Short mmCIF file of C-alpha atoms in Angstrom, two decimals:
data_model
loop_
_atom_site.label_atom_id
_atom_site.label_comp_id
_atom_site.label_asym_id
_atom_site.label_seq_id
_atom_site.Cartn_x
_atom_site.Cartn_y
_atom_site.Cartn_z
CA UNK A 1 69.98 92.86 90.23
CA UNK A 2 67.48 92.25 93.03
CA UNK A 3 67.08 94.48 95.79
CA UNK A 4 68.47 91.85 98.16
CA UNK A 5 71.64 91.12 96.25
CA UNK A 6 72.79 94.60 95.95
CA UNK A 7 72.07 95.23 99.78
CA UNK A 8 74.34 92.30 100.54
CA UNK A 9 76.72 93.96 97.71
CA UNK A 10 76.42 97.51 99.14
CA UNK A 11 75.40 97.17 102.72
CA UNK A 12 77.57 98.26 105.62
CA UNK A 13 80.62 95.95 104.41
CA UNK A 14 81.05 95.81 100.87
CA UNK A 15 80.75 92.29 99.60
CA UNK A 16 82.35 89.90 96.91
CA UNK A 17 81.85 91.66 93.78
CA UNK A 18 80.78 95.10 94.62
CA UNK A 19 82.02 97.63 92.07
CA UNK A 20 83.62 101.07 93.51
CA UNK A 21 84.77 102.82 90.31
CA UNK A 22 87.32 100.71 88.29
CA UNK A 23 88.08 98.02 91.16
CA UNK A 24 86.26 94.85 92.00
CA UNK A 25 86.06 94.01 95.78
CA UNK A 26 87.96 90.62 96.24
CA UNK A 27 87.60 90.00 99.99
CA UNK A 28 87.84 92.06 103.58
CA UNK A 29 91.60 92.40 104.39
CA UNK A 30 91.10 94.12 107.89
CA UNK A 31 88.52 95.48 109.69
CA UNK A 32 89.04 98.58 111.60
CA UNK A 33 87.50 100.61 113.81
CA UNK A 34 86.74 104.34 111.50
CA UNK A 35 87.37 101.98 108.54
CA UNK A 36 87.83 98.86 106.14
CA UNK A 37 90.30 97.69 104.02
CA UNK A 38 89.47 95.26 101.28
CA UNK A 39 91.47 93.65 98.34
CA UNK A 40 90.02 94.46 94.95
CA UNK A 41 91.65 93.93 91.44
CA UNK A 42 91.30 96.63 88.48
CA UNK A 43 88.05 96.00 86.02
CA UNK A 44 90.60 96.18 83.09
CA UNK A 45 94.13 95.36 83.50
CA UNK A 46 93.56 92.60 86.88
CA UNK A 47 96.32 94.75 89.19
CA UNK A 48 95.48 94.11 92.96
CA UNK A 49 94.72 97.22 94.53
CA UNK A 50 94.04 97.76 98.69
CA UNK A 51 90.49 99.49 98.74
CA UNK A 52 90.17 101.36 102.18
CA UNK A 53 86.33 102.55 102.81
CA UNK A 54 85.09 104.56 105.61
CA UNK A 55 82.85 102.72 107.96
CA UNK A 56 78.97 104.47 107.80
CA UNK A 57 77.70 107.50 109.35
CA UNK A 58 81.42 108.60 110.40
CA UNK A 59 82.64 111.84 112.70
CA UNK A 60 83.33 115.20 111.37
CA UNK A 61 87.26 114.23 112.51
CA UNK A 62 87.60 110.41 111.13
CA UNK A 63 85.54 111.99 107.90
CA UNK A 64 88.37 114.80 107.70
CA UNK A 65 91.44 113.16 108.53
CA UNK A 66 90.35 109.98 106.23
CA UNK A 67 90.29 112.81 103.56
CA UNK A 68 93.10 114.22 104.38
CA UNK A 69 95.26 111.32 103.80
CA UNK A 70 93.97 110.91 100.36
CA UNK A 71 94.84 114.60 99.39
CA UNK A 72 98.32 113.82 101.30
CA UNK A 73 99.65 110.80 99.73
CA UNK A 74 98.22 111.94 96.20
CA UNK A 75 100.66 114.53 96.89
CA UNK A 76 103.46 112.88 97.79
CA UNK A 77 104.78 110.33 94.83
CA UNK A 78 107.95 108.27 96.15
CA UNK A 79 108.74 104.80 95.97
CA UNK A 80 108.69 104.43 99.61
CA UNK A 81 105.10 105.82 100.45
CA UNK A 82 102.39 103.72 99.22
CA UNK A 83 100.97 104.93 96.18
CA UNK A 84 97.02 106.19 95.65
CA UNK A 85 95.36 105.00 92.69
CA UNK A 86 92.21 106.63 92.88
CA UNK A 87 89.65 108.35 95.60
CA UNK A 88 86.29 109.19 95.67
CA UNK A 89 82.80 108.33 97.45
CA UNK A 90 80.58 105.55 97.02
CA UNK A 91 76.63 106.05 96.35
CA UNK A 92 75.82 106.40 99.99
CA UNK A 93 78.69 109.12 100.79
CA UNK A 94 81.65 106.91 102.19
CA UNK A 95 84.90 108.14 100.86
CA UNK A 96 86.99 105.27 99.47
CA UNK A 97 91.15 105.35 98.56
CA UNK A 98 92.04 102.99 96.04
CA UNK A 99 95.74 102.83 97.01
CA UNK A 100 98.79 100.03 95.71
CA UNK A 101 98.40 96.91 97.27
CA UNK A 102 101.59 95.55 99.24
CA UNK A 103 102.37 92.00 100.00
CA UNK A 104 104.11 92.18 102.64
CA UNK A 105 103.46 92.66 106.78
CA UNK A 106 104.59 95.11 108.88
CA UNK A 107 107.29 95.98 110.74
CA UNK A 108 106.51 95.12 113.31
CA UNK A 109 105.44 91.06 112.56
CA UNK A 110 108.21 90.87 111.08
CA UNK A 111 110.25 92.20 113.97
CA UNK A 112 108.11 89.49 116.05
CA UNK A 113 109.30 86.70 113.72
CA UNK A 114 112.24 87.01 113.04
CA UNK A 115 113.43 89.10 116.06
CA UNK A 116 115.84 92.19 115.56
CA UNK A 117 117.73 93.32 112.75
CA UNK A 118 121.20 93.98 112.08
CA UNK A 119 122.51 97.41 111.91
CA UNK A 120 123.32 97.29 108.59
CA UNK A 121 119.77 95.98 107.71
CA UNK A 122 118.19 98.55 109.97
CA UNK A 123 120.22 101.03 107.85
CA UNK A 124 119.05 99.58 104.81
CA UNK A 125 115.60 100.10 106.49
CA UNK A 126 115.87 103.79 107.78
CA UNK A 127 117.54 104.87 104.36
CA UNK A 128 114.12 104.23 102.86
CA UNK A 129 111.95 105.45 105.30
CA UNK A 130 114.54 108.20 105.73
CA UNK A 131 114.08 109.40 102.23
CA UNK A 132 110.01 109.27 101.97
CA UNK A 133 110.10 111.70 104.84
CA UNK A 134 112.76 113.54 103.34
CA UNK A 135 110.43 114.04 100.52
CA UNK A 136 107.16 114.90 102.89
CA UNK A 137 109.08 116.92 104.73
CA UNK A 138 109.99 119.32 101.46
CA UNK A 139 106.15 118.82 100.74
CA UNK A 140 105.83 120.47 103.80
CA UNK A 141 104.18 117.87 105.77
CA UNK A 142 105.03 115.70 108.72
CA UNK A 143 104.01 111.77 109.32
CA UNK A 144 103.39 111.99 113.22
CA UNK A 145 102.67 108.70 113.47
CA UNK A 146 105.78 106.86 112.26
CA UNK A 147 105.76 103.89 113.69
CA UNK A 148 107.12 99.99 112.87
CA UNK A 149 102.82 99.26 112.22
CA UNK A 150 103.27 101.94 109.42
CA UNK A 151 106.30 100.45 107.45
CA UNK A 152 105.18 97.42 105.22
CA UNK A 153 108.00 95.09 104.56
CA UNK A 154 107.72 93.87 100.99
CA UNK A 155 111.13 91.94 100.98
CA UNK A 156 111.12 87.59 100.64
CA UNK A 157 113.16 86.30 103.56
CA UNK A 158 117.28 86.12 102.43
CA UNK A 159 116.40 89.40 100.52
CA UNK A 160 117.49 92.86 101.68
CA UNK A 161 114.80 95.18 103.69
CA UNK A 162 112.38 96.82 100.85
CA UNK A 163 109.75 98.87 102.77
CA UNK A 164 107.33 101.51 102.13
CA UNK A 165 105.74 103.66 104.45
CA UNK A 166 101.81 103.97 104.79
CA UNK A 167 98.94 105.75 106.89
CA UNK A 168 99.10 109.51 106.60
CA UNK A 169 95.81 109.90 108.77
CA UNK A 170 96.81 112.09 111.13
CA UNK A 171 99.65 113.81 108.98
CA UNK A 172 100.09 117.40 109.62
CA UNK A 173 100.87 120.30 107.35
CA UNK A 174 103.34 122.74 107.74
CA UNK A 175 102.70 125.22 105.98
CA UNK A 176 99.22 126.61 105.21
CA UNK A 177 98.83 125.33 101.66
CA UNK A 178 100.53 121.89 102.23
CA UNK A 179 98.83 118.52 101.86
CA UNK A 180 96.86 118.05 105.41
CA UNK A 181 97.24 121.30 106.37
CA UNK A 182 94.00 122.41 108.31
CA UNK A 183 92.76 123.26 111.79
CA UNK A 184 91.72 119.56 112.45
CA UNK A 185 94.36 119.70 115.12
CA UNK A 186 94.27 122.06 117.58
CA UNK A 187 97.15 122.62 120.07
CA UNK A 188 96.67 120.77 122.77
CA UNK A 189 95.34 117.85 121.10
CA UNK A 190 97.80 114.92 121.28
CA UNK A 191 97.33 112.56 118.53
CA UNK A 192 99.72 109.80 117.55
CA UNK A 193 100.94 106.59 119.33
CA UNK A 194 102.38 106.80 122.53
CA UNK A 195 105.17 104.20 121.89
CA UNK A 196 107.10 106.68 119.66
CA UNK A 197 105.46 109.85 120.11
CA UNK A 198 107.85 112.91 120.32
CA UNK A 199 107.54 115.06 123.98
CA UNK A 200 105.80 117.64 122.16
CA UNK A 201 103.38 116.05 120.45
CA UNK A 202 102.10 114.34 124.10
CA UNK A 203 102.39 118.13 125.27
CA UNK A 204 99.90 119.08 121.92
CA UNK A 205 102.46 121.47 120.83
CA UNK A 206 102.65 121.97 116.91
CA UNK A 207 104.84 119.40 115.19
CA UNK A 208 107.71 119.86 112.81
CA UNK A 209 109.78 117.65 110.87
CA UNK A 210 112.37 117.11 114.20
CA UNK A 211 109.10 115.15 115.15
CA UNK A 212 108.90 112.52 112.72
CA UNK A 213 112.90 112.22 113.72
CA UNK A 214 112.49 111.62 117.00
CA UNK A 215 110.63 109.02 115.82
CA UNK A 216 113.04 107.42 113.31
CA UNK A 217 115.00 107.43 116.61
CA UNK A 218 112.48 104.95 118.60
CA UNK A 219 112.13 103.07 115.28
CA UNK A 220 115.80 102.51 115.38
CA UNK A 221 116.50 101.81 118.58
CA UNK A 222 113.15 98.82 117.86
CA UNK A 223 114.74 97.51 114.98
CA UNK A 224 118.13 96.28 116.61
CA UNK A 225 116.42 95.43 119.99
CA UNK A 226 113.15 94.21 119.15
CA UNK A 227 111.67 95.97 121.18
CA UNK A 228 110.36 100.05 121.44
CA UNK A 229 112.32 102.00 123.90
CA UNK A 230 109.51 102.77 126.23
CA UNK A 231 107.07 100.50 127.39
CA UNK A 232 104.33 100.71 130.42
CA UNK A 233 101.36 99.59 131.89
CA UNK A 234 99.23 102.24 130.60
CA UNK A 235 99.77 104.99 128.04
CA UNK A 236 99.71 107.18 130.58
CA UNK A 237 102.99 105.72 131.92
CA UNK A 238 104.32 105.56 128.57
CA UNK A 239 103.62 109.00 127.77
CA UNK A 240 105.25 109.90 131.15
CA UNK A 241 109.13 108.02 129.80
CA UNK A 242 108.87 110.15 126.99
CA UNK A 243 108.63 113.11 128.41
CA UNK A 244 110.98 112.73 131.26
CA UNK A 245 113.15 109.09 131.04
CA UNK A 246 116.65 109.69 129.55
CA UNK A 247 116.14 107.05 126.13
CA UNK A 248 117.75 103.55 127.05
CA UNK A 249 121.22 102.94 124.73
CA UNK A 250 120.47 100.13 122.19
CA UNK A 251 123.66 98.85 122.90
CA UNK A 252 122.51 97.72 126.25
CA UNK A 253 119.93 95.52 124.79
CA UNK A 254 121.49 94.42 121.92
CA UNK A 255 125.08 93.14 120.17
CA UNK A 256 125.30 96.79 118.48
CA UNK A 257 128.13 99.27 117.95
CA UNK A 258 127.94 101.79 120.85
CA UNK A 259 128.24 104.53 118.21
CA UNK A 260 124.81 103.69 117.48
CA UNK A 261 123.87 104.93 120.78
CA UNK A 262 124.37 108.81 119.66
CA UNK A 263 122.33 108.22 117.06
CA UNK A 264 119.48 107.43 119.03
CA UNK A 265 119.87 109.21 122.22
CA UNK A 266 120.39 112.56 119.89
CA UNK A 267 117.29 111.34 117.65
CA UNK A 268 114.90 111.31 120.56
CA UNK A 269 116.07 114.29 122.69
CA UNK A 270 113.74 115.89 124.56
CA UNK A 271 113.72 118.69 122.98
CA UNK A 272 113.84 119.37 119.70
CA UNK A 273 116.38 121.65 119.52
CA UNK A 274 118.43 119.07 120.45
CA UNK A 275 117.89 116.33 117.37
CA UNK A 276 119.14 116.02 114.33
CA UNK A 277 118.37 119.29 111.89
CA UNK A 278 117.05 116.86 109.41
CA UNK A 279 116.67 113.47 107.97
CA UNK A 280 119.63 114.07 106.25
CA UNK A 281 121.92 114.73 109.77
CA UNK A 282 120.54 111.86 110.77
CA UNK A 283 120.80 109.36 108.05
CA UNK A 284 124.43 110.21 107.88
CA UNK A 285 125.28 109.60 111.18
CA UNK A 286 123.85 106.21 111.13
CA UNK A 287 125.99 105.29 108.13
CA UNK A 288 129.08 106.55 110.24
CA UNK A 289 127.89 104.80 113.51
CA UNK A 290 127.14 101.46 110.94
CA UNK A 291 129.93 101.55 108.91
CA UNK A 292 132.35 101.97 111.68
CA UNK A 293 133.08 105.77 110.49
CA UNK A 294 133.68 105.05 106.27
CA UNK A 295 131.32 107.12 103.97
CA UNK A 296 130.20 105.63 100.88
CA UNK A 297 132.10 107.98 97.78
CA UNK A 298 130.55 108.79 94.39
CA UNK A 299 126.93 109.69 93.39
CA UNK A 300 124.05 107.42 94.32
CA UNK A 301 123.20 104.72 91.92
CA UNK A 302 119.62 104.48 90.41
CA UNK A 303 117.68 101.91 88.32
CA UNK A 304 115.76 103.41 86.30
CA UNK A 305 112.34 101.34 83.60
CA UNK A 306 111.94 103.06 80.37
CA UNK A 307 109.17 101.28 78.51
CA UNK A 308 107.52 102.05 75.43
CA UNK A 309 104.06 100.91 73.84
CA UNK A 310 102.94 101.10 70.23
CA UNK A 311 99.87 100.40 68.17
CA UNK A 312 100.27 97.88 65.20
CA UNK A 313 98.03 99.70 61.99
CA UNK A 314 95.15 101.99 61.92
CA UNK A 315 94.91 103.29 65.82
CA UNK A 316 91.02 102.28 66.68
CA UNK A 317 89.17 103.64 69.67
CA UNK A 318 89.22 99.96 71.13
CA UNK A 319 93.29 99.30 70.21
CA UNK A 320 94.22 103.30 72.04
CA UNK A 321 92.17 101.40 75.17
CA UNK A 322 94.11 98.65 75.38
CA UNK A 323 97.53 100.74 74.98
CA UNK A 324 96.17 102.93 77.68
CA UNK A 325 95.20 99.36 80.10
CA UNK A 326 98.69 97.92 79.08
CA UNK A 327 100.65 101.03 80.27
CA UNK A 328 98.79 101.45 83.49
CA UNK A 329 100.08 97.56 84.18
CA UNK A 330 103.48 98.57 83.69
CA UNK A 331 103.09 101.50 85.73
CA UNK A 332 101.42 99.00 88.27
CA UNK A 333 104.72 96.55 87.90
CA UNK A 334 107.19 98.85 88.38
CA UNK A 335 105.73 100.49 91.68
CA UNK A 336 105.80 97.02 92.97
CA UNK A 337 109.09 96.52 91.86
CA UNK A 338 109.77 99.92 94.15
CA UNK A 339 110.29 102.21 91.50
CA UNK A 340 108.95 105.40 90.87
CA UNK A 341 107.17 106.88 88.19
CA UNK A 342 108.99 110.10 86.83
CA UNK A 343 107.36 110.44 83.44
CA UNK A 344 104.27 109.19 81.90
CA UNK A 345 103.33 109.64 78.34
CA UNK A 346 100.75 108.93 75.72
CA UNK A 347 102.39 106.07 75.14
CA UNK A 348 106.08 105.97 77.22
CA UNK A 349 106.51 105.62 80.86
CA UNK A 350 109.74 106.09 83.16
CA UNK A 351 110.14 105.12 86.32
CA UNK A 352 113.24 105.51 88.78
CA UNK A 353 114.41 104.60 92.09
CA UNK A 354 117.95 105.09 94.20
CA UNK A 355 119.72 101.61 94.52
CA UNK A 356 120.51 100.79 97.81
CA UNK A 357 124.25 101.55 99.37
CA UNK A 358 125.32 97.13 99.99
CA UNK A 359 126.24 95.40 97.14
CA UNK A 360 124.09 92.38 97.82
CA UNK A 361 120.97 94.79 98.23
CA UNK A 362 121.97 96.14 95.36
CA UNK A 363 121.86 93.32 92.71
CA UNK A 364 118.68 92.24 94.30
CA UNK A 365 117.37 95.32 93.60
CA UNK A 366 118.39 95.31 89.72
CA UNK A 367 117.64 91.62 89.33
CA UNK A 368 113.85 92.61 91.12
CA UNK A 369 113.30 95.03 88.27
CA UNK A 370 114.65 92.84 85.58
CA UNK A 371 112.75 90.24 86.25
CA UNK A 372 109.10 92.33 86.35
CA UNK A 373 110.17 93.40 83.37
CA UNK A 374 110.56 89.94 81.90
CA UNK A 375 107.14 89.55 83.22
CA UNK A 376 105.80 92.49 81.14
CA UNK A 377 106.76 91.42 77.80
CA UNK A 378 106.36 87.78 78.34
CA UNK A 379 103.09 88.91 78.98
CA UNK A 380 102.64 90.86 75.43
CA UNK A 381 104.68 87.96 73.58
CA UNK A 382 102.65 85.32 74.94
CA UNK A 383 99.47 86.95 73.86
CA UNK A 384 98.14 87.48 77.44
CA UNK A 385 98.05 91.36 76.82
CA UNK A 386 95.05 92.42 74.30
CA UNK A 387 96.95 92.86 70.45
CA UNK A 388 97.86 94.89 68.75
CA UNK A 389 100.12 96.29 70.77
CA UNK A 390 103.60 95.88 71.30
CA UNK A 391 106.08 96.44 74.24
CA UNK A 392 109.36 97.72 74.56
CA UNK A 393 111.48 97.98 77.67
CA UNK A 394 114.62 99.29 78.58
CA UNK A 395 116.65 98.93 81.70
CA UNK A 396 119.36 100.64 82.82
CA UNK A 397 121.76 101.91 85.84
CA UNK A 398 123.03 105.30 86.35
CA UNK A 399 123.73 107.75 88.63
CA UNK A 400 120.65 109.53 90.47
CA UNK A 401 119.35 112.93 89.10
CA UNK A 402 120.60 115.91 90.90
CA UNK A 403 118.09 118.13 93.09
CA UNK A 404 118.24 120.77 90.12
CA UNK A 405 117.48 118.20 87.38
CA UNK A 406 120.95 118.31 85.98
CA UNK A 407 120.88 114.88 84.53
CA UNK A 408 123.94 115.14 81.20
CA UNK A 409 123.87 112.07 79.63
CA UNK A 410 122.35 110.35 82.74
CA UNK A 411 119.08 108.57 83.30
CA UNK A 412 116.80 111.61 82.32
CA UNK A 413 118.64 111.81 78.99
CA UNK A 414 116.85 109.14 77.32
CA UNK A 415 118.66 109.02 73.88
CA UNK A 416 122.13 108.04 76.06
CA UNK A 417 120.62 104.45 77.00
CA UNK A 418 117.45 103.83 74.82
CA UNK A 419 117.98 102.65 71.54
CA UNK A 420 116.71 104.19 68.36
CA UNK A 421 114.14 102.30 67.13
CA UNK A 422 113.63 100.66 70.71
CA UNK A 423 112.14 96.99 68.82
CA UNK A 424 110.21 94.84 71.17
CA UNK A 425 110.73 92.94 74.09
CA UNK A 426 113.09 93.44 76.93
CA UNK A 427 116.78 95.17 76.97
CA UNK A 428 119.26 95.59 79.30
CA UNK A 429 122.28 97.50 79.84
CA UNK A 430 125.67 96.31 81.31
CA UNK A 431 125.07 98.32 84.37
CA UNK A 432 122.14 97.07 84.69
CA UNK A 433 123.16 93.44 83.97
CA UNK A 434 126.00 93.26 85.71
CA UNK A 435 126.81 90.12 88.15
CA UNK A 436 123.00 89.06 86.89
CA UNK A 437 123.68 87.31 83.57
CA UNK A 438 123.62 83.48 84.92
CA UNK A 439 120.20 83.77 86.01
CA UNK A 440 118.86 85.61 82.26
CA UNK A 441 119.18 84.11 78.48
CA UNK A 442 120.58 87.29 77.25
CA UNK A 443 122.24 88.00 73.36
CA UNK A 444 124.50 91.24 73.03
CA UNK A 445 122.68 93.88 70.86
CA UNK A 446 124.91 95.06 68.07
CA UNK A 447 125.36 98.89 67.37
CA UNK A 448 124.46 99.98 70.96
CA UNK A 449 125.93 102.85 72.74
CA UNK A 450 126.02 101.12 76.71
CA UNK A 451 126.46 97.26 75.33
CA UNK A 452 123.05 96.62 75.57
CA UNK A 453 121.91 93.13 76.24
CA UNK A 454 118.48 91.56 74.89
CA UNK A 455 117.01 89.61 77.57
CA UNK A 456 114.61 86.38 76.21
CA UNK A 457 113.92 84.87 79.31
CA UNK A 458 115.45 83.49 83.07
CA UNK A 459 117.51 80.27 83.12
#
């Protein structure tokens, strides 16, 4: 390559073509001002990936927080946090994150065109956003900038709310050996935005996790109004509501249930002492205030992707490669699909993810995941996918593993629901078929345990 042509490939802004690691740059997505984000696609299996690069010649602070939210969301693996794919630093020094890419906007565009949600669809929302903190918050970290710019919508309009929540930058440990955890911020530094940032934080006291709740609270209250609670001329006037306006009741803006109005008022207290404990409190509150005071009984449904690749003959150097590029697409799929990846194997994968509490959500979910699997193994049958390898998957419903991985006969007890041989191709159990079967060719397997269904192909 000419001297020219790899300048314009590797200049300042990476052009069409440029090579970081195992992605190729498509396109500039956005253009920031410490950074830019680009589509690129994977070298060997074609997944889209979002490739973030820091601009040239950054500061000490954008260098260390743009690291730090690669070492964070490495960390923290949950279907509702974007997922990393890879990190590292191009030949000049720039870090890059390879993360998932999500189509999809934001929150907030969608909020501006469609205007507010319903409480039960902000519920839907907050559930998922609800449990990614959850699981930052064991990790010992806290978001600090949770925001309706930082929760990607990946739902089709007429589908339930499926978001995931990006943009750890200024994440904050709490605890000396947890992701982001450094002296990058100092007390008295405020850093965050000033439409939902917690009195504390504009104070540059050290955050907690009743931070990140006070802003689930303004997040809230912006879903079923439209609009954030506080809004000024200046951020100075902003920051000045937050720290000593009593929070506006969404029910004065909005058709809403005034028990929704505890939920936020309590949510963005002034002091934290006086919000919820945890995301937990919170979350079940909402349900109360949505649901007109009736609790959802029984254990929480998952869907959960087994899938299973094997070699045909001798296993070559060149046939294990192509296993390996097939079972990082499924991985790929079923991330998109907004599961998460429990188990991978030298050649098995699992993946996971909670079903949501409505009914309607719920078979949308199920018939999401059905259908990328479809897509999987159409893919192998069709001879798309490099031979010889072939695919099995297995779908199936059960209820969510406990905290302290007691799973009996549930969806970590793989010989309950996966048949033995697994065959090729794509299977389904009832639970996981259920309500779906006019939309899928589908023939009962004999013999199996769950009465498994083989799905050939939608109607």
């Amino acid at each position: 390559m000419a001297p020219r042509d790899e300048e314009a490939l590797y200049g300042e802004e990476l052009g069409i073509g440029a090579l970081v690691a195992d992605w190729l740059v498509e396109h500039v997505h956005y253009r920031g001002p410490v950074s830019t984000l680009y589509r690129a696609r994977h070298v060997r299996t074609g997944a889209a990936a979002a490739l973030k690069v820091l601009l040239p010649q950054p500061s000490d602070v954008a260098l260390r927080r743009f690291r730090r939210e690669a070492e964070t969301l490495r960390r923290l693996s949950h279907p509702h946090i974007v997922a990393v794919l890879g990190y590292g630093t191009l030949a000049d020094g720039r870090p890059y994150i390879a993360m998932e890419w999500l189509d999809g906007r934001d929150l907030a565009a969608e909020l501006e065109s469609r205007g507010p949600m319903s409480p039960s669809e902000a519920l839907d929302v907050l559930e998922q956003v609800g449990h990614a903190l959850r699981t930052a918050h064991q990790a010992g970290v806290v978001h600090r900038d949770l925001k309706a710019q930082n929760v990607v919508c990946l739902s089709r309009e007429g589908e339930a709310p499926r978001v995931k929540l990006v943009d750890f930058g200024v994440a904050k440990g709490l605890t000396p050996d947890a992701p982001g955890a450094s002296t990058l911020t100092l007390t008295g530094v405020s850093l965050g935005t000033p439409l939902s940032m917690a009195p504390e934080q504009i104070r540059g006291e050290p955050p907690d996790a009743r931070t990140d709740l006070y802003a689930m609270g303004v997040l809230l209250f912006q879903l079923v109004t439209g609009q954030p609670p506080f809004q000024g001329a200046t951020r100075h006037d902003v920051e000045d509501l937050h720290l000593n306006a009593p929070p506006p009741r969404p029910s004065e803006r909005a058709p809403v249930p005034t028990a929704l109005d505890a939920v936020v008022l309590r949510s963005m207290g002034k002091r934290r002492e006086d919000r919820y404990p945890d995301v937990d409190a919170l979350l079940e509150e909402l349900r109360r205030a949505v649901r007109g005071g009736v609790a959802l009984e029984g254990p929480v449904l998952a869907v959960a992707l087994y899938a299973e690749a094997r070699l045909r003959g001798t296993p070559e150097t060149s046939s294990l490669e192509r296993l390996d590029a097939l079972l990082e697409q499924v991985g790929g799929t079923a991330r998109a699909a907004g599961l998460d990846v429990r188990v991978e194997g030298s050649g098995c994968l699992l993946a996971l993810a909670p079903l949501p509490a409505e009914a309607g959500a719920r078979q949308a979910a199920r018939a999401r995941v059905l259908h990328a699997a479809l897509g999987l193994v159409e893919h192998v049958e069709t001879g798309a996918a490099p031979r010889p390898v072939d695919l099995a998957i297995t779908v199936h419903v059960a209820p969510l593993p406990n905290e302290a991985g007691r799973d009996v006969d549930g969806l970590l007890h793989l010989p309950g629901w996966v048949a033995e041989p697994p065959g090729t191709g794509l299977v389904a159990t009832e639970a996981a078929l259920e309500g779906l079967e006019a939309g899928l060719v589908a023939t009962p397997v004999s013999g199996a345990r769950l009465g498994c269904w083989r799905v050939s192909s939608a109607r």
